[in-house]
XYZ file of C-alpha atoms in Angstrom:
293
model
C -18.053 -18.865 -18.604
C -14.667 -19.883 -19.985
C -13.654 -16.208 -20.050
C -13.165 -16.491 -16.279
C -10.942 -19.545 -16.452
C -7.310 -18.742 -15.704
C -5.780 -15.620 -14.224
C -7.769 -12.574 -13.246
C -5.963 -9.630 -11.679
C -7.529 -7.415 -9.011
C -5.903 -4.251 -10.305
C -4.437 -1.596 -8.055
C -5.550 1.984 -8.598
C -2.425 4.080 -9.260
C -2.284 7.468 -7.548
C -0.079 10.504 -8.017
C 1.925 11.711 -5.027
C -0.894 14.165 -4.210
C -3.389 11.281 -4.013
C -5.208 11.933 -7.282
C -5.910 9.004 -9.590
C -3.028 8.491 -12.020
C -4.748 7.580 -15.284
C -1.515 7.291 -17.236
C -0.281 4.833 -14.606
C -3.574 2.935 -14.873
C -3.178 2.732 -18.642
C 0.389 1.449 -18.200
C -0.839 -1.194 -15.774
C -3.685 -2.386 -17.987
C -1.419 -2.785 -21.010
C 1.280 -4.463 -18.904
C -1.219 -7.014 -17.597
C -2.717 -7.762 -21.003
C 0.746 -8.073 -22.526
C 1.572 -10.391 -19.621
C -1.087 -12.833 -20.760
C -3.758 -12.611 -18.068
C -7.260 -13.729 -18.997
C -9.265 -10.976 -17.310
C -9.058 -7.870 -15.159
C -10.984 -6.711 -12.097
C -11.463 -2.965 -11.765
C -11.946 -1.395 -8.326
C -11.951 -4.464 -6.167
C -10.513 -4.315 -2.670
C -6.983 -4.183 -4.082
C -8.047 -1.122 -6.078
C -8.643 0.744 -2.788
C -12.258 1.188 -3.847
C -13.271 2.097 -0.297
C -11.325 5.355 -0.632
C -12.671 6.443 -4.040
C -15.769 8.617 -4.268
C -18.605 7.891 -6.704
C -17.333 10.235 -9.413
C -13.821 8.799 -9.230
C -15.234 5.284 -9.528
C -17.389 6.216 -12.511
C -14.437 7.762 -14.311
C -12.075 4.879 -13.447
C -14.572 2.274 -14.651
C -15.106 4.098 -17.943
C -11.397 4.758 -18.491
C -10.519 1.121 -17.828
C -13.095 -0.147 -20.324
C -11.850 2.346 -22.905
C -8.232 1.206 -22.554
C -9.062 -2.510 -22.460
C -11.175 -2.244 -25.644
C -12.425 -5.797 -25.335
C -8.946 -7.346 -25.440
C -9.679 -9.339 -22.268
C -12.743 -9.894 -20.112
C -13.448 -7.175 -17.575
C -15.069 -7.356 -14.136
C -16.293 -4.430 -12.021
C -15.994 -4.476 -8.256
C -19.319 -3.233 -6.885
C -20.262 -4.059 -3.321
C -20.939 -2.652 0.108
C -22.728 -3.171 3.390
C -25.861 -1.192 2.419
C -27.834 -3.487 0.126
C -30.114 -0.709 -1.170
C -27.136 1.482 -2.032
C -25.386 -1.361 -3.867
C -28.551 -1.953 -5.922
C -28.617 1.726 -6.862
C -24.971 1.508 -7.948
C -25.785 -1.526 -10.091
C -28.722 0.216 -11.738
C -26.606 3.267 -12.589
C -23.562 1.308 -13.738
C -22.520 1.742 -17.364
C -21.927 -1.859 -18.420
C -20.098 -0.934 -21.629
C -17.045 -3.173 -21.906
C -17.802 -5.167 -18.740
C -18.621 -8.859 -18.455
C -19.466 -9.397 -14.775
C -19.737 -7.871 -11.308
C -17.556 -8.969 -8.388
C -19.366 -8.218 -5.145
C -17.921 -8.840 -1.700
C -20.122 -10.026 1.134
C -21.218 -7.096 3.349
C -18.586 -6.021 5.850
C -18.996 -4.706 9.390
C -22.743 -5.515 9.701
C -21.916 -9.214 10.304
C -25.153 -10.584 8.802
C -26.156 -14.182 9.450
C -26.411 -16.635 6.551
C -29.997 -15.697 5.748
C -28.993 -12.035 5.661
C -26.126 -12.822 3.284
C -28.479 -14.864 1.104
C -31.084 -12.095 0.993
C -28.411 -9.497 0.203
C -27.193 -11.417 -2.831
C -30.773 -12.332 -3.819
C -31.574 -8.616 -3.999
C -28.442 -7.969 -6.066
C -29.144 -10.867 -8.420
C -32.643 -9.526 -9.059
C -31.308 -6.075 -9.926
C -27.975 -6.621 -11.663
C -27.368 -5.869 -15.344
C -24.475 -8.373 -15.452
C -23.639 -11.789 -13.986
C -22.383 -11.743 -10.399
C -19.290 -13.368 -8.911
C -19.628 -13.681 -5.139
C -16.610 -12.707 -3.041
C -16.040 -14.390 0.309
C -13.243 -12.775 2.302
C -13.926 -13.237 6.044
C -10.612 -11.629 7.001
C -11.974 -8.317 5.743
C -15.734 -8.664 6.200
C -15.846 -10.367 9.625
C -18.385 -12.888 8.322
C -18.192 -16.035 6.225
C -20.337 -17.167 3.306
C -20.771 -20.826 4.165
C -20.614 -23.519 1.510
C -24.333 -24.139 2.044
C -25.174 -20.494 1.328
C -22.887 -20.399 -1.712
C -24.501 -23.518 -3.180
C -27.994 -22.226 -2.361
C -27.310 -18.982 -4.225
C -25.707 -20.852 -7.122
C -28.780 -23.067 -7.492
C -31.356 -20.298 -7.071
C -29.869 -17.658 -9.371
C -28.426 -18.503 -12.765
C -26.816 -15.064 -12.991
C -24.689 -15.821 -9.922
C -21.954 -17.583 -11.859
C -19.137 -18.151 -9.394
C -17.385 -17.269 -6.172
C -14.018 -15.760 -5.416
C -13.160 -17.737 -2.289
C -10.640 -16.257 0.136
C -11.700 -17.977 3.347
C -8.720 -20.341 3.368
C -11.109 -23.100 4.465
C -10.454 -26.234 2.420
C -13.362 -28.103 4.021
C -15.530 -25.336 2.598
C -13.878 -25.569 -0.836
C -14.454 -29.330 -0.863
C -18.124 -28.907 -0.062
C -18.648 -26.227 -2.718
C -17.016 -28.377 -5.377
C -19.043 -31.431 -4.363
C -22.440 -29.730 -4.185
C -22.354 -26.837 -6.652
C -24.374 -26.921 -9.889
C -22.503 -27.654 -13.099
C -20.891 -24.538 -14.545
C -20.645 -22.624 -11.274
C -17.071 -21.395 -10.882
C -14.868 -21.727 -7.815
C -12.099 -19.118 -8.115
C -9.196 -18.780 -5.708
C -9.048 -15.438 -3.935
C -5.703 -16.223 -2.288
C -2.497 -16.309 -4.330
C -0.657 -18.762 -2.028
C -3.337 -21.475 -2.342
C -4.294 -21.100 -5.998
C -2.510 -24.334 -6.959
C -4.089 -26.598 -4.302
C -7.507 -25.027 -4.896
C -7.197 -25.749 -8.604
C -6.271 -29.332 -7.773
C -9.708 -29.535 -6.119
C -11.397 -28.080 -9.190
C -11.097 -24.292 -8.965
C -10.827 -22.694 -12.417
C -8.179 -20.094 -11.598
C -7.380 -17.135 -9.403
C -8.233 -13.481 -8.949
C -4.786 -12.318 -7.947
C -2.947 -9.511 -6.190
C 0.594 -10.560 -7.115
C -0.476 -10.767 -10.753
C -0.349 -6.955 -10.834
C 3.435 -7.192 -10.749
C 4.052 -10.676 -12.159
C 1.330 -11.329 -14.739
C 3.432 -13.531 -17.005
C 4.908 -15.677 -14.255
C 1.568 -16.212 -12.535
C -0.596 -16.752 -15.613
C 1.878 -19.272 -17.016
C 1.630 -21.257 -13.764
C -2.162 -21.088 -13.696
C -2.400 -22.336 -17.279
C -0.222 -25.325 -16.336
C -2.702 -26.032 -13.524
C -5.623 -25.782 -15.955
C -3.961 -28.519 -17.977
C -3.917 -30.678 -14.841
C -0.125 -30.880 -14.624
C 0.195 -29.947 -10.974
C 3.630 -31.531 -10.700
C 4.993 -29.135 -13.331
C 3.197 -26.218 -11.629
C 4.953 -26.851 -8.321
C 8.247 -25.271 -9.394
C 6.823 -21.838 -10.367
C 4.466 -22.029 -7.388
C 7.375 -22.398 -4.970
C 9.363 -19.697 -6.761
C 6.590 -17.211 -5.986
C 6.244 -18.007 -2.268
C 8.656 -15.376 -0.900
C 7.373 -12.683 -3.245
C 3.783 -13.428 -2.278
C 4.535 -13.220 1.445
C 6.183 -9.836 0.953
C 3.097 -8.498 -0.839
C 0.978 -8.848 2.291
C 3.382 -8.613 5.232
C 3.033 -4.833 5.639
C -0.332 -4.242 4.029
C -1.962 -4.695 0.630
C -1.882 -3.173 -1.951
C 1.071 -1.210 -0.545
C 3.310 -4.230 -1.111
C 2.469 -4.809 -4.755
C 2.548 -1.072 -5.475
C 6.155 -1.080 -4.251
C 6.923 -3.802 -6.801
C 5.072 -1.891 -9.531
C 7.129 1.221 -8.826
C 10.299 -0.851 -9.114
C 9.039 -2.125 -12.478
C 8.319 1.411 -13.698
C 4.571 0.829 -14.098
C 3.211 3.341 -11.589
C 4.000 5.076 -8.304
C 3.595 3.392 -4.911
C 1.243 5.987 -3.391
C -1.696 4.645 -1.380
C -4.558 6.551 0.220
C -5.086 6.802 3.955
C -5.788 4.892 6.095
C -3.267 2.783 4.163
C 0.391 3.803 4.158
C 3.414 2.652 2.207
C 5.389 -0.359 3.401
C 8.286 0.318 5.737
C 11.774 0.738 4.297
C 12.990 -2.689 5.414
C 10.131 -4.472 3.634
C 10.460 -2.210 0.595
C 14.109 -3.234 0.210
C 13.139 -6.901 0.326
C 10.347 -6.400 -2.213
C 12.679 -4.609 -4.606
C 15.294 -7.352 -4.274
C 12.771 -10.158 -4.797
C 11.166 -8.377 -7.746
C 14.533 -7.956 -9.427
C 15.340 -11.630 -8.863
C 12.128 -12.863 -10.438
C 11.872 -10.548 -13.455
C 15.564 -10.456 -14.383
């Protein structure tokens, strides 16, 4: 699964001012990211505001993304939800053309226990047309995939190939790395801790800030893959302020502000999200200019 080593970007979904999907902006973004050297792209993850797109919009966005990418980099589809049966139906209907894997977040709101989480992913693994990358993000789902459950799933299902870990729990990361089967991928789901996670053995990051700074981030991640964490510290620290600004007033509103400054796409988000406030926007613009100058 070397195609998922390095930098993956959880792409934003550009919108026009009226809220409709901006396909020209999406094309600009895809080409910008590939030109920036990232290893793979994630379409319609959380950062893509997938919760606010209807089924037809998702189908069209998935197909358009695959058409623009044209196999130049690996491509992952974000398909998840808190209704296991419905997610299975989405997987069965999904056109896999151009896609290499599914990224599926743990069910939100229901707050299943660990057996419920296991059974959810078991059902997905038995019905998926592509390999699955688990996504643990307790800050959004209100439940955690424990290290024990992650390792259990990794051992029981060969088509569950990795986990995007955004729990921030290094005890958990340690346990996954110690107990996981060979070849199972630990991927950072948090930009600020990508470097220390890779020092433990993570193979890269699925990033938000990479939307705006693909070259800067992917260069740093490749240094980490070489094991030169001392050299990676300088670019890591240079990205700290930018990364904070991306999340301080909501994501992906922050990174869309940076993308507008870069001329890639507009900064429109769909309700219930709103654009960052003017004070934060000014800081994002200033920091973006400083880094990309």
